[in-house]
PDB file of C-alpha atoms in Angstrom:
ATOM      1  CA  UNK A   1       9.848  48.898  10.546  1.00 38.00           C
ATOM      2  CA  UNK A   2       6.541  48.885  12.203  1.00 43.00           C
ATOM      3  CA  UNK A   3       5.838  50.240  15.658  1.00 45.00           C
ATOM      4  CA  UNK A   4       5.284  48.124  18.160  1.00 41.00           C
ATOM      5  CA  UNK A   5       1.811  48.563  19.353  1.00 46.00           C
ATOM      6  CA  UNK A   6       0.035  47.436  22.602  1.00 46.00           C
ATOM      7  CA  UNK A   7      -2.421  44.430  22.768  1.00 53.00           C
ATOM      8  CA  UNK A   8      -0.973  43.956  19.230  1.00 74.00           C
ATOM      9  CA  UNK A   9      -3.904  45.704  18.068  1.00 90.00           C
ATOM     10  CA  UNK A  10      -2.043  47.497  14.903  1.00 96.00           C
ATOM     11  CA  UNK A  11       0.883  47.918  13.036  1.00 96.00           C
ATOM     12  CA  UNK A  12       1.980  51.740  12.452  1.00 97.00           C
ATOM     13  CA  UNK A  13       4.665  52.133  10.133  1.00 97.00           C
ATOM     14  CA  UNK A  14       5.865  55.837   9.125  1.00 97.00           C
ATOM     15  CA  UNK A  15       8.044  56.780   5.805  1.00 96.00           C
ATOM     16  CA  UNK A  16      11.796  57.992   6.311  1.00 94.00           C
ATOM     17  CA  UNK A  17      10.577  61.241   5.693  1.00 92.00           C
ATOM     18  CA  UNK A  18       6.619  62.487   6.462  1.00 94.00           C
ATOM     19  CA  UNK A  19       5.941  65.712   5.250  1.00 86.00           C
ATOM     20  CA  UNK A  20       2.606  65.628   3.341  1.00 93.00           C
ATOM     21  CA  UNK A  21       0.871  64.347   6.768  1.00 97.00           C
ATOM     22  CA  UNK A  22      -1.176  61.506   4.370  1.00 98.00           C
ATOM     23  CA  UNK A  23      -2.171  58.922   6.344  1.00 98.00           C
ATOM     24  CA  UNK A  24      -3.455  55.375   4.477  1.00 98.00           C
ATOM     25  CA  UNK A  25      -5.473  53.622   7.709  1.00 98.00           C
ATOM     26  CA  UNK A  26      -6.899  49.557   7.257  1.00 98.00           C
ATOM     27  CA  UNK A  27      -9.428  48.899  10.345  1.00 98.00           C
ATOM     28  CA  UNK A  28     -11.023  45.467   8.736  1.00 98.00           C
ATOM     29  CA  UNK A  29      -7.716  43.730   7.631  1.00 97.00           C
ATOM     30  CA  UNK A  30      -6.408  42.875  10.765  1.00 97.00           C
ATOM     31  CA  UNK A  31      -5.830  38.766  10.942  1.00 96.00           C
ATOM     32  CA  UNK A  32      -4.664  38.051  14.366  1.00 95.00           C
ATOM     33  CA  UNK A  33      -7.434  35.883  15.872  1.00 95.00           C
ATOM     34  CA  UNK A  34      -6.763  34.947  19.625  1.00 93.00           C
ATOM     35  CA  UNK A  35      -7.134  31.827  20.714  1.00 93.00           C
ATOM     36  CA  UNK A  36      -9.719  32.297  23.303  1.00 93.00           C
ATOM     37  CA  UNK A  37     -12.335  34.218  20.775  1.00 95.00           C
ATOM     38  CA  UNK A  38     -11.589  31.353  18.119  1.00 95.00           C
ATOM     39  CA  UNK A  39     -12.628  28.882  21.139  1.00 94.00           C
ATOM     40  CA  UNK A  40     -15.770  30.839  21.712  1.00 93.00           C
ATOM     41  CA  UNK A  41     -16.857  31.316  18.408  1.00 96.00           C
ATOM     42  CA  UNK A  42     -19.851  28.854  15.861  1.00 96.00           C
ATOM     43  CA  UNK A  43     -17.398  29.701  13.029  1.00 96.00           C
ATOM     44  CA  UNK A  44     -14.622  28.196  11.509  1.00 93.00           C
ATOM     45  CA  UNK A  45     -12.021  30.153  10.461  1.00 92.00           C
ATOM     46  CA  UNK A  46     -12.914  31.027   7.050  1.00 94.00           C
ATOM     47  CA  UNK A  47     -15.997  31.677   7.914  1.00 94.00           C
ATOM     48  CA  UNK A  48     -15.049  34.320  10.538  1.00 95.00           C
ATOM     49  CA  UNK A  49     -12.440  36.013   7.630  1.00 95.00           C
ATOM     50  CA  UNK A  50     -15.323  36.782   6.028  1.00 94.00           C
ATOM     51  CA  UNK A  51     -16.347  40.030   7.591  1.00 92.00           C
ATOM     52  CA  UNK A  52     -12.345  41.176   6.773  1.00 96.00           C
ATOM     53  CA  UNK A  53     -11.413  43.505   3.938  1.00 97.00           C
ATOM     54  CA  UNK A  54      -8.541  41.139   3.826  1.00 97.00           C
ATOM     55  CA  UNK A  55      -5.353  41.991   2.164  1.00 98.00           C
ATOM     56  CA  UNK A  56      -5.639  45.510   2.494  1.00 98.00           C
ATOM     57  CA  UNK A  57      -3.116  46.091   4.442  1.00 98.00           C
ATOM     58  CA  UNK A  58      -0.949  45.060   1.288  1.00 98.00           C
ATOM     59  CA  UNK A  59      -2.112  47.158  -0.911  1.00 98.00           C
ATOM     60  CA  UNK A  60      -1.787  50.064   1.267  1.00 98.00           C
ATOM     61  CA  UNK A  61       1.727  48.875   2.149  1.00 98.00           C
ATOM     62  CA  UNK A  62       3.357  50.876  -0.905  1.00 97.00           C
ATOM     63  CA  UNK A  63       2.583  54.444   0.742  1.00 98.00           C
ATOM     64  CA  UNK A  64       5.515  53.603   2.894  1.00 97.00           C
ATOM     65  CA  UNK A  65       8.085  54.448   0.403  1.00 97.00           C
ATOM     66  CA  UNK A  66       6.112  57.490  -1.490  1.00 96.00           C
ATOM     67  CA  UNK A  67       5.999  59.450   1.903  1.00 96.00           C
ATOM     68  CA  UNK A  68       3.006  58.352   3.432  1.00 97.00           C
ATOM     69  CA  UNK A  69       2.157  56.590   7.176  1.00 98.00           C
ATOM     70  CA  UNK A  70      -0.162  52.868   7.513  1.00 98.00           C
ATOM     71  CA  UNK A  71      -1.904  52.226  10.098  1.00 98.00           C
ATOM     72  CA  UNK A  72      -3.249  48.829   9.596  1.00 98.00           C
ATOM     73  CA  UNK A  73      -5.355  46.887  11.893  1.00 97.00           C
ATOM     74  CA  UNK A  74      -4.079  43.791  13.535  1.00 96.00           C
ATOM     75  CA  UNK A  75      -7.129  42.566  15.809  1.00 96.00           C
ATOM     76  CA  UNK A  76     -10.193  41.087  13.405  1.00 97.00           C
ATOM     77  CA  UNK A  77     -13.384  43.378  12.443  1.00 97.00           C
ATOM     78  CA  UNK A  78     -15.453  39.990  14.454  1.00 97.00           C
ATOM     79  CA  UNK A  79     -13.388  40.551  17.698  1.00 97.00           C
ATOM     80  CA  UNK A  80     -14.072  44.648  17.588  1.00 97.00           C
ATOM     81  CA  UNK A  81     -15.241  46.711  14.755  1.00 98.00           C
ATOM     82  CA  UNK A  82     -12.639  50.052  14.736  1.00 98.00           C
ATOM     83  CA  UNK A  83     -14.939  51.509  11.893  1.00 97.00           C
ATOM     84  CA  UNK A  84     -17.721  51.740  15.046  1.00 97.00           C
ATOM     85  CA  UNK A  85     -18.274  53.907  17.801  1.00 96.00           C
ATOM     86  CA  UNK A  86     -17.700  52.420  20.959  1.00 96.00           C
ATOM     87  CA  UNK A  87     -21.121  53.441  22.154  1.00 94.00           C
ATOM     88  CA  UNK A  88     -22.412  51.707  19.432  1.00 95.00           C
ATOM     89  CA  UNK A  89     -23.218  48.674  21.610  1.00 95.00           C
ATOM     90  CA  UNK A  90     -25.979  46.154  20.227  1.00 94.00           C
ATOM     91  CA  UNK A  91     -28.417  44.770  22.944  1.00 94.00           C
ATOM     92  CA  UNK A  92     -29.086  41.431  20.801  1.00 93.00           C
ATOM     93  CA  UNK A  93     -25.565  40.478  21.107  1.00 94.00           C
ATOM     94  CA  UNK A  94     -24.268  42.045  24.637  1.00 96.00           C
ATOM     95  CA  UNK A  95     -26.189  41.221  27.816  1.00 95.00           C
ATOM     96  CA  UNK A  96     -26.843  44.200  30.269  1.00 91.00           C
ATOM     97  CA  UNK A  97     -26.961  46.729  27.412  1.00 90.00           C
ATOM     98  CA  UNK A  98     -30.191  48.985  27.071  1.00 85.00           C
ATOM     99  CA  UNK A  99     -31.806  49.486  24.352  1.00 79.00           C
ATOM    100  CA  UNK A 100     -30.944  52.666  22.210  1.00 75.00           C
ATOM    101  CA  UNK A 101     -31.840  54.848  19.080  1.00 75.00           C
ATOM    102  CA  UNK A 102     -32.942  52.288  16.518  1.00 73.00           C
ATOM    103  CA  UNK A 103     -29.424  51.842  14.204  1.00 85.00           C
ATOM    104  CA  UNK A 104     -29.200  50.169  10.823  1.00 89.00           C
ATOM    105  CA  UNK A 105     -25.642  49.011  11.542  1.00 90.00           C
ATOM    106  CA  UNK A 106     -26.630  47.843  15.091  1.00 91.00           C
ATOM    107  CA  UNK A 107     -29.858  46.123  13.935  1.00 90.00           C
ATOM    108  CA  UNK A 108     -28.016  43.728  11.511  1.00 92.00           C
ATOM    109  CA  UNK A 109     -25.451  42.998  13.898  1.00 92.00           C
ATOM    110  CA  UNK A 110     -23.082  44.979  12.908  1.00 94.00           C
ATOM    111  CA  UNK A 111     -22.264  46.623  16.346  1.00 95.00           C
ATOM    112  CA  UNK A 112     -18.775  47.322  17.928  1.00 97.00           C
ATOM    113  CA  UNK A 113     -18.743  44.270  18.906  1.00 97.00           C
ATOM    114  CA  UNK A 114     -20.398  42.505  16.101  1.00 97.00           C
ATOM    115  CA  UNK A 115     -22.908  39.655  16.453  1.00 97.00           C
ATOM    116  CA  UNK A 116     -22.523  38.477  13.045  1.00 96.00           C
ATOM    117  CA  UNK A 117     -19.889  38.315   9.723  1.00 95.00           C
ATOM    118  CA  UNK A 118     -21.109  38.627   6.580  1.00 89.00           C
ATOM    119  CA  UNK A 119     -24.437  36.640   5.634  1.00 87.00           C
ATOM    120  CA  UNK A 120     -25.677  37.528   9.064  1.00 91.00           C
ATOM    121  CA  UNK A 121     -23.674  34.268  10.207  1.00 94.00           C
ATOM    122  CA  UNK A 122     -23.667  34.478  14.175  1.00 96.00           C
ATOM    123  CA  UNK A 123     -19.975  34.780  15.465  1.00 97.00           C
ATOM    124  CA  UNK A 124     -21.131  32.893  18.997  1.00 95.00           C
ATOM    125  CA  UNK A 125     -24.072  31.208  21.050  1.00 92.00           C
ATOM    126  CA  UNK A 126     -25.718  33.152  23.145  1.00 92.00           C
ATOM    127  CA  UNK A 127     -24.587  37.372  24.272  1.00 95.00           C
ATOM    128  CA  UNK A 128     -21.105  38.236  25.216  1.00 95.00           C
ATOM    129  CA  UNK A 129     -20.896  39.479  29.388  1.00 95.00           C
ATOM    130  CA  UNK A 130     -21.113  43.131  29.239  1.00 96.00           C
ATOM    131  CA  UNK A 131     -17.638  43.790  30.817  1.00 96.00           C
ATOM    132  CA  UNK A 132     -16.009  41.010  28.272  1.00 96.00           C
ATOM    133  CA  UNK A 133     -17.337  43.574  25.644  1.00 96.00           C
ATOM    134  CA  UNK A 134     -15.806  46.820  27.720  1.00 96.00           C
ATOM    135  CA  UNK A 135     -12.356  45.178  27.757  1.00 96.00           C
ATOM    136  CA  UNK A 136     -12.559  44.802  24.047  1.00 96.00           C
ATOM    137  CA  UNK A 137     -13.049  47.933  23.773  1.00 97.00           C
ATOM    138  CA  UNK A 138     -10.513  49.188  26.086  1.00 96.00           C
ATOM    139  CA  UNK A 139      -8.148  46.358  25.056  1.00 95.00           C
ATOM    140  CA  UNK A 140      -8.194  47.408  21.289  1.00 96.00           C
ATOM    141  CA  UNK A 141     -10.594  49.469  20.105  1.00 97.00           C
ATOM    142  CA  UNK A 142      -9.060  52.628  22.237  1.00 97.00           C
ATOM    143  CA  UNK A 143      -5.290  52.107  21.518  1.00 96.00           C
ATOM    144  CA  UNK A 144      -6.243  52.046  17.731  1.00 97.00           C
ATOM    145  CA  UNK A 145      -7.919  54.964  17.680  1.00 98.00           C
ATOM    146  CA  UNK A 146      -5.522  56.898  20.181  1.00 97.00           C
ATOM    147  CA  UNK A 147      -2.460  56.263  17.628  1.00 97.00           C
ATOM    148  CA  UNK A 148      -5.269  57.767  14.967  1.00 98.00           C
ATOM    149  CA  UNK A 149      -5.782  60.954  16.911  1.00 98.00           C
ATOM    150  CA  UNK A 150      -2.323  61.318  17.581  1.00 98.00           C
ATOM    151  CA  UNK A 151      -1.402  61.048  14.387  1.00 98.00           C
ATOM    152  CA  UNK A 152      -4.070  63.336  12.569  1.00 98.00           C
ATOM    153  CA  UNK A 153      -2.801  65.866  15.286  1.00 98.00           C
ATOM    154  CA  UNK A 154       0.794  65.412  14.270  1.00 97.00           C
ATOM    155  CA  UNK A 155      -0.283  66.097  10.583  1.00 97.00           C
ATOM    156  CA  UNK A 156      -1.555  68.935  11.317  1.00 97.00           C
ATOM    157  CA  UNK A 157       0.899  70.245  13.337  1.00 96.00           C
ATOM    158  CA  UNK A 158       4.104  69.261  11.195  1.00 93.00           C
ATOM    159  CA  UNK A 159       2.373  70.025   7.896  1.00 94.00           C
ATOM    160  CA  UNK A 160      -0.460  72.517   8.431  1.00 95.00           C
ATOM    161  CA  UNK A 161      -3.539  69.662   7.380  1.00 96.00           C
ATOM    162  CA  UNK A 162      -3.976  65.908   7.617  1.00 98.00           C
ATOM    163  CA  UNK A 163      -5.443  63.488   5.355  1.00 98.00           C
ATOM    164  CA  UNK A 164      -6.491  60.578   6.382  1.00 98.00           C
ATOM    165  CA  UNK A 165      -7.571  57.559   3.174  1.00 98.00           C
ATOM    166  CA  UNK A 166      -9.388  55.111   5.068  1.00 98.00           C
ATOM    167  CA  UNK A 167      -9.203  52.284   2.658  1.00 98.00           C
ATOM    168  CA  UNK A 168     -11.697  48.982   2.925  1.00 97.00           C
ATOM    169  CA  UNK A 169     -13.063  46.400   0.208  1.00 96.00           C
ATOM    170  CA  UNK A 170     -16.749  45.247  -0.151  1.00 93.00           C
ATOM    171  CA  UNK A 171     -17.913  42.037  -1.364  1.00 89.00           C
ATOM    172  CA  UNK A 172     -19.313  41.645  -4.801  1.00 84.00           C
ATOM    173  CA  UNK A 173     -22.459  41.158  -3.859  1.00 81.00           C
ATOM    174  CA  UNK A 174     -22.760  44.661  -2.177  1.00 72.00           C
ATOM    175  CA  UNK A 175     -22.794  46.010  -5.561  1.00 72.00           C
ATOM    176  CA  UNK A 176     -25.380  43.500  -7.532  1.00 70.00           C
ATOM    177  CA  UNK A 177     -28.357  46.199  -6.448  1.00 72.00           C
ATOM    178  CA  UNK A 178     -26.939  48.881  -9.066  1.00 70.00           C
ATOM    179  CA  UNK A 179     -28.872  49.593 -11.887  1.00 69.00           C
ATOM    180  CA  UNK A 180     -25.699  50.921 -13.417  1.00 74.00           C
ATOM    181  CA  UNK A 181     -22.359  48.836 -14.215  1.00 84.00           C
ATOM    182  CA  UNK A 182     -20.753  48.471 -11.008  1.00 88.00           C
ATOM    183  CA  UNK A 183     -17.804  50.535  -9.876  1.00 93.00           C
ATOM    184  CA  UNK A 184     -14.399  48.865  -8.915  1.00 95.00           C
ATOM    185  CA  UNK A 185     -13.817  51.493  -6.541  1.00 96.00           C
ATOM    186  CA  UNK A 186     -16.582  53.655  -4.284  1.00 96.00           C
ATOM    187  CA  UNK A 187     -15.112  56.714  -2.498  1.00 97.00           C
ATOM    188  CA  UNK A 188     -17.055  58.367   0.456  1.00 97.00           C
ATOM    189  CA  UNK A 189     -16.647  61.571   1.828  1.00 97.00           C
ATOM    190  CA  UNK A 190     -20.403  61.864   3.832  1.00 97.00           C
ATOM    191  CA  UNK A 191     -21.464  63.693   0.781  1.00 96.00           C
ATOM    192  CA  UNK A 192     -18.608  66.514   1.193  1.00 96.00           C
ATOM    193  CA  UNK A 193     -18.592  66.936   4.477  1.00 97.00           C
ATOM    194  CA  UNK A 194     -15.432  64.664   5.675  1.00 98.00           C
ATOM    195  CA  UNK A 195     -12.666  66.269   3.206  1.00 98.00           C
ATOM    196  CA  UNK A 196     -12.586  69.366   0.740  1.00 97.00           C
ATOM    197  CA  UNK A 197     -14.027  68.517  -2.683  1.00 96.00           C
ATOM    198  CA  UNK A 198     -10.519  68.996  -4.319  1.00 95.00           C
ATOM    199  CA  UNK A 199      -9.286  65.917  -2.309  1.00 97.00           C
ATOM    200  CA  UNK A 200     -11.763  64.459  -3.150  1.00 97.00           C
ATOM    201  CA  UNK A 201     -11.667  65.144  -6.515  1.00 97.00           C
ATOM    202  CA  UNK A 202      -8.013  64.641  -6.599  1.00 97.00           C
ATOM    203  CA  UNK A 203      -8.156  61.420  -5.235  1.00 98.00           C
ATOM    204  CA  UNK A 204     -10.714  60.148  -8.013  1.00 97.00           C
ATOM    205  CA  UNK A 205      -8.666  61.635 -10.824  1.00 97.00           C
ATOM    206  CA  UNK A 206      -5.554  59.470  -9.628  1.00 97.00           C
ATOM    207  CA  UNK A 207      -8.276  56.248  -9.598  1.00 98.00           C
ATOM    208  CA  UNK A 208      -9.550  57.275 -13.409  1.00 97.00           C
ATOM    209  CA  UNK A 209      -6.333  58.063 -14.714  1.00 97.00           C
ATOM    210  CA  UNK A 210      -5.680  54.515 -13.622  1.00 97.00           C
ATOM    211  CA  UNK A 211      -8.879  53.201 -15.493  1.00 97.00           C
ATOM    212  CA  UNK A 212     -10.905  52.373 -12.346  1.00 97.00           C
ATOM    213  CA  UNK A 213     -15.024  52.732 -12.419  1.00 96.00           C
ATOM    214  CA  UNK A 214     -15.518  54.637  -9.941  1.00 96.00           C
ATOM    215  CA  UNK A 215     -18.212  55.968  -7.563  1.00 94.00           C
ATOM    216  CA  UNK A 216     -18.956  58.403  -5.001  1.00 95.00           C
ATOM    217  CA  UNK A 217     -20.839  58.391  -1.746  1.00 94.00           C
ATOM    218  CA  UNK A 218     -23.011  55.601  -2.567  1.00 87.00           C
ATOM    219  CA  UNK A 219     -23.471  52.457  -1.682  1.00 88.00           C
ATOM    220  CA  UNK A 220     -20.973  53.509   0.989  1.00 89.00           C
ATOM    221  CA  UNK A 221     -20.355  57.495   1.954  1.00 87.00           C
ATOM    222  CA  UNK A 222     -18.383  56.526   5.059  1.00 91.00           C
ATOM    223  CA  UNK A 223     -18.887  55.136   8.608  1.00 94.00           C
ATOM    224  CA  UNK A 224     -17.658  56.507  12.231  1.00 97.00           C
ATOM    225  CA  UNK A 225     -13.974  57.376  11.048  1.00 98.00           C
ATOM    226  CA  UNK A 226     -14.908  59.553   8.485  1.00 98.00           C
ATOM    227  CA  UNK A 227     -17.459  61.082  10.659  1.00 97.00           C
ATOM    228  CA  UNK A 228     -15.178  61.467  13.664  1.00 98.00           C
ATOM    229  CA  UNK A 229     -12.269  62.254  12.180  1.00 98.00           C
ATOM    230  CA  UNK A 230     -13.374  64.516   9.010  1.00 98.00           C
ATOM    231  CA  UNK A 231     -13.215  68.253   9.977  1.00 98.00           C
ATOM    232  CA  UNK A 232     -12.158  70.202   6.442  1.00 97.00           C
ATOM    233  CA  UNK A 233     -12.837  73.635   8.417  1.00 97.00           C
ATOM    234  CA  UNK A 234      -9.699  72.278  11.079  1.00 97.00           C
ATOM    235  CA  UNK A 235      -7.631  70.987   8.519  1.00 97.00           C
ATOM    236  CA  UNK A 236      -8.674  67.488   8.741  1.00 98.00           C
ATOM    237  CA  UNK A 237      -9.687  65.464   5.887  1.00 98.00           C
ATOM    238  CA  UNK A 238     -11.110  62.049   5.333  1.00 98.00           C
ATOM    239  CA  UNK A 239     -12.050  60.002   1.914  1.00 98.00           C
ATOM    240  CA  UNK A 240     -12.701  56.855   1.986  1.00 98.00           C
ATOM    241  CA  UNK A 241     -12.099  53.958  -0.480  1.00 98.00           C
ATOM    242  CA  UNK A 242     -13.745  50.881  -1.320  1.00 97.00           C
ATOM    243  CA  UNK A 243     -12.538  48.202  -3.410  1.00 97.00           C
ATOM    244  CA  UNK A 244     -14.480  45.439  -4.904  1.00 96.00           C
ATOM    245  CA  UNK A 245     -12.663  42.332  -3.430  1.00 96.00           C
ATOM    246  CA  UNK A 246     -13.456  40.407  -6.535  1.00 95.00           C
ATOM    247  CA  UNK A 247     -10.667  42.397  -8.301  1.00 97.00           C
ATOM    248  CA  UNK A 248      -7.990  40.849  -6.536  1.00 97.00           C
ATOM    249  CA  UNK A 249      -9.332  37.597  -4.042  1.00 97.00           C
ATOM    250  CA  UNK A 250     -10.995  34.616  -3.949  1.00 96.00           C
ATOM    251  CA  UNK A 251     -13.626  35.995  -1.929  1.00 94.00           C
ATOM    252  CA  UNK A 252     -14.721  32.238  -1.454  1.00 93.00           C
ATOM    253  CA  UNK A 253     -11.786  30.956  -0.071  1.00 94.00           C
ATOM    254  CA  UNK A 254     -10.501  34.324   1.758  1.00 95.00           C
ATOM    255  CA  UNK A 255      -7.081  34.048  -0.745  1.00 96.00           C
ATOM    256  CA  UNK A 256      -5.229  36.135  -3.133  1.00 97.00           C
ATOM    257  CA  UNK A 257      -6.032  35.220  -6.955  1.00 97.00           C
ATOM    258  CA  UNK A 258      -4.163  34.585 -10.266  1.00 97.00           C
ATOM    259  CA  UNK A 259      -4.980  38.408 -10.779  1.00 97.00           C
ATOM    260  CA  UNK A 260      -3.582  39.511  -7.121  1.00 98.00           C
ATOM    261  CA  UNK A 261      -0.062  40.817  -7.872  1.00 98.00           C
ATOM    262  CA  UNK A 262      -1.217  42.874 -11.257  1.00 98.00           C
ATOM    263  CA  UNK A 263      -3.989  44.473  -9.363  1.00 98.00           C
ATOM    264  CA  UNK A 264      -1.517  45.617  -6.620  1.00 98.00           C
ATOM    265  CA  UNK A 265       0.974  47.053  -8.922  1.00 98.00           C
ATOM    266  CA  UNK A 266      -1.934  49.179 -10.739  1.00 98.00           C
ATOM    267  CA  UNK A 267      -3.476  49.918  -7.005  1.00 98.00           C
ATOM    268  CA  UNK A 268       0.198  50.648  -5.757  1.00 98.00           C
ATOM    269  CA  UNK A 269       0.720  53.374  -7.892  1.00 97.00           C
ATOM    270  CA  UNK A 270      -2.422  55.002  -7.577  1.00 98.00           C
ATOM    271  CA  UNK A 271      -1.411  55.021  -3.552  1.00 98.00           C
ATOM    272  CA  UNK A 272       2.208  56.095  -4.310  1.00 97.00           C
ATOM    273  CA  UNK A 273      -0.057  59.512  -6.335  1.00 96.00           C
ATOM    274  CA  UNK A 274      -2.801  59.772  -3.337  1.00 97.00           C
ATOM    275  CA  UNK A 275       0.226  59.734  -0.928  1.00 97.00           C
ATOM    276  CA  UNK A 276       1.673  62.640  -2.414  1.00 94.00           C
ATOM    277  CA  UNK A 277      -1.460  64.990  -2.319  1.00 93.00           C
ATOM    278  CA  UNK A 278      -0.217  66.556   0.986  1.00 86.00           C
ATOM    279  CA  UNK A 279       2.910  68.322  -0.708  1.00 81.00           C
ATOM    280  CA  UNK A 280       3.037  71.743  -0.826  1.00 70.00           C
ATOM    281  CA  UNK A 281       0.550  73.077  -4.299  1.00 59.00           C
ATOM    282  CA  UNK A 282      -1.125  70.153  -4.237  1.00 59.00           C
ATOM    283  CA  UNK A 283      -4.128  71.605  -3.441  1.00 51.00           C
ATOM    284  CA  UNK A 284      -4.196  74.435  -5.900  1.00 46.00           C
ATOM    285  CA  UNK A 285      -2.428  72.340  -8.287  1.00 40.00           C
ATOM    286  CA  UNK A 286      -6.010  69.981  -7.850  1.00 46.00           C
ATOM    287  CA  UNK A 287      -8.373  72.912  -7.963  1.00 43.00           C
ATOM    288  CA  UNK A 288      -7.143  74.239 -10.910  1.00 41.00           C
TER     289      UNK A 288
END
């Protein structure tokens, strides 16, 4: 059963049985919007679902039973951004802020505390009250990634490495720039330097086998988790995947599709493989 978690920012569920230290993490599918931001906010409610990587959390969910840990976000990517620093503070949407080093992600609105959902829709009139966006922060944003840190560190301790899949969806439309056919699936690894190539290797095999297009490191290479947490040299190892919500949603209408449950069974047993990849030889086993 999950762990109950404060502010209700996550749900961390753990397998009968950890020993691989794999850890599947969803920061953009948490659905729990609060009354008071709803209140405050231009958007309806479909609107504001659009900046989630909704549903993720379900297809995640089978790692449970192969040996694996979720951590999967409850509070919404337009309330706090988890896949964000929280110094990355934008001065066009929080009053009181200074600004800082120019920042792609800031300068769209796409802050820790974002100004906008996808489309560059504004999420409210006017800036959010500096200390409103501090207690955000504090409220959710630092509980999430304490149970994060604690858990790589438990990895590492109880099984001698941690890996961390950090898994997230991207909207059609992200991929329409590509000169080549696009990929269902993009895994980032900052260019090699958030996990070991064999894991990352190992974790595209288990996609291929499946007979998913997939791509590395670009459009998407990985944001502040895989920078913070990714540290191969310690033991410490982050890929992360994106899926092309089209695959499995209405992206439209922020619901599952006709094709939902197939995609999840295929998806789910890639996890179930990816979970495994902490076991003892996996590592040579993958290099070989």
């Amino acid at each position: 059963m999950p762990d109950p978690s404060p502010y209700a920012t996550f749900d961390l569920t753990r397998p009968e049985d950890w020993r691989g230290g794999v850890i599947f993490a969803s920061p953009h599918s948490g659905r729990d919007y609060p009354g008071w931001f709803l209140a405050e906010s231009r958007l309806d409610p479909v609107q504001l679902r659009s900046s989630e990587d909704a549903f993720v959390d379900r297809l995640i969910a089978p790692a449970v039973a192969a040996g694996a840990v979720t951590l999967a976000a409850r509070i919404p990517r337009a309330v706090v951004d988890l896949n964000r620093s929280a110094e990355d503070l934008d001065p066009a949407a929080i009053s009181g802020i200074a600004p800082r080093r120019p920042d792609p992600r800031i300068l769209s609105g796409l802050g820790v505390i974002p100004r906008v959902v996808s489309h560059g829709c504004p999420i409210r009139h006017g800036k959010l009250p500096e200390p409103e966006a501090r207690r955000r922060i504090d409220a959710y944003w630092r509980p999430y990634h304490a149970a994060l840190a604690a858990l790589m560190d438990e990895a590492v301790a109880r099984c001698g490495r941690a890996i961390l899949i950090d898994v997230h969806s991207m909207p059609r439309e992200a991929l329409s720039h590509l000169n080549a056919p696009p990929p269902d699936i993009v895994l980032g690894d900052r260019n090699g330097v958030s996990a070991d190539p064999w894991l990352t290797a190992a974790v595209a095999g288990a996609l291929d086998e499946a007979g998913f297009a997939v791509r590395r490191n670009s459009p998407f290479a990985g944001a502040h988790i895989a920078a913070a947490y990714g540290r191969p040299a310690r033991g410490r190892h982050v890929v992360q995947i994106e899926i092309d919500r089209s695959l499995y949603m209405d992206e439209a209408a922020i619901r599952p599709h006709d094709r939902f449950d197939a995609f999840a069974a295929r998806f789910g047993a890639v996890v179930a493989r990816m979970a495994r990849l902490g076991d003892p030889g996996q590592a040579r086993i993958a290099a070989e």
